[in-house]
Amino acid sequence: MLQNMSIVELILGIALIVLAVIIVCVTITQTKKQEGMTSAIGGTNNDSFYGKNAQNTKEKALERLTKILAFIFFAIVIVVNIIE
């Protein structure tokens, strides 16, 4: 039984390393959000075509993927701690 537990822990540990690398890569590929104070001070209008269709952009998909991967990472960490 101890061998099976260590194999499961090894597999989950490898999954955590792979997920961590993927999360870092996905986070690096995301663009920085330059809005905020600059547009507030400058009075820039953000009601452009891009702003209205922000749900369908590559950046939104990467943001969603990052959240999903982070949740999976967190769940695996909890499982590994319970198994130990």
Short mmCIF file of C-alpha atoms in Angstrom, two decimals:
data_model
loop_
_atom_site.label_atom_id
_atom_site.label_comp_id
_atom_site.label_asym_id
_atom_site.label_seq_id
_atom_site.Cartn_x
_atom_site.Cartn_y
_atom_site.Cartn_z
CA MET A 1 0.00 0.00 0.00
CA LEU A 2 2.89 2.34 0.75
CA GLN A 3 4.26 1.88 -2.77
CA ASN A 4 0.92 2.88 -4.31
CA MET A 5 0.77 6.01 -2.18
CA SER A 6 4.27 7.04 -3.21
CA ILE A 7 3.47 6.45 -6.88
CA VAL A 8 0.36 8.61 -6.60
CA GLU A 9 2.35 11.31 -4.81
CA LEU A 10 5.02 11.13 -7.53
CA ILE A 11 2.44 11.47 -10.30
CA LEU A 12 0.74 14.40 -8.56
CA GLY A 13 4.12 16.03 -7.91
CA ILE A 14 5.00 15.81 -11.60
CA ALA A 15 1.57 17.20 -12.46
CA LEU A 16 2.21 20.15 -10.12
CA ILE A 17 5.55 20.91 -11.78
CA VAL A 18 4.03 20.73 -15.27
CA LEU A 19 1.08 22.90 -14.24
CA ALA A 20 3.38 25.45 -12.63
CA VAL A 21 5.42 25.77 -15.83
CA ILE A 22 2.26 26.07 -17.95
CA ILE A 23 0.80 28.72 -15.63
CA VAL A 24 4.02 30.75 -15.83
CA CYS A 25 4.06 30.49 -19.65
CA VAL A 26 0.41 31.48 -20.00
CA THR A 27 0.88 34.38 -17.58
CA ILE A 28 3.92 35.66 -19.47
CA THR A 29 2.04 35.62 -22.79
CA GLN A 30 -0.73 37.83 -21.41
CA THR A 31 -0.55 41.52 -22.23
CA LYS A 32 -0.43 44.10 -19.49
CA LYS A 33 -3.56 46.11 -18.87
CA GLN A 34 -2.53 49.71 -19.45
CA GLU A 35 -5.91 51.23 -18.72
CA GLY A 36 -6.84 52.34 -15.24
CA MET A 37 -5.35 55.60 -13.97
CA THR A 38 -3.99 56.65 -17.35
CA SER A 39 -7.39 56.54 -19.00
CA ALA A 40 -9.02 58.09 -15.92
CA ILE A 41 -6.65 61.06 -15.90
CA GLY A 42 -6.50 61.43 -19.67
CA GLY A 43 -10.23 61.02 -20.10
CA THR A 44 -9.81 58.31 -22.71
CA ASN A 45 -13.02 56.69 -23.88
CA ASN A 46 -12.84 52.89 -23.56
CA ASP A 47 -16.06 52.22 -25.45
CA SER A 48 -14.27 51.04 -28.56
CA PHE A 49 -15.03 47.93 -30.58
CA TYR A 50 -12.28 46.15 -28.65
CA GLY A 51 -13.76 47.22 -25.31
CA LYS A 52 -17.24 46.07 -26.24
CA ASN A 53 -16.03 42.68 -27.49
CA ALA A 54 -13.49 42.01 -24.75
CA GLN A 55 -15.15 38.68 -23.92
CA ASN A 56 -14.11 37.22 -27.29
CA THR A 57 -10.45 38.19 -27.36
CA LYS A 58 -7.30 36.13 -27.03
CA GLU A 59 -6.45 37.96 -23.83
CA LYS A 60 -9.76 36.98 -22.24
CA ALA A 61 -9.19 33.34 -23.24
CA LEU A 62 -5.71 33.40 -21.69
CA GLU A 63 -7.11 34.98 -18.53
CA ARG A 64 -9.77 32.28 -18.31
CA LEU A 65 -7.18 29.54 -18.92
CA THR A 66 -4.96 30.97 -16.17
CA LYS A 67 -7.84 30.88 -13.69
CA ILE A 68 -8.73 27.28 -14.60
CA LEU A 69 -5.12 26.11 -14.35
CA ALA A 70 -4.65 27.89 -11.03
CA PHE A 71 -7.78 26.20 -9.65
CA ILE A 72 -6.54 22.77 -10.80
CA PHE A 73 -3.12 23.50 -9.28
CA PHE A 74 -4.73 24.48 -5.97
CA ALA A 75 -6.91 21.34 -5.98
CA ILE A 76 -3.92 19.07 -6.60
CA VAL A 77 -1.97 20.73 -3.78
CA ILE A 78 -4.91 20.07 -1.42
CA VAL A 79 -5.11 16.42 -2.56
CA VAL A 80 -1.37 15.89 -2.06
CA ASN A 81 -1.59 17.32 1.46
CA ILE A 82 -4.55 15.07 2.29
CA ILE A 83 -2.75 11.98 0.96
CA GLU A 84 0.31 12.63 3.13
#
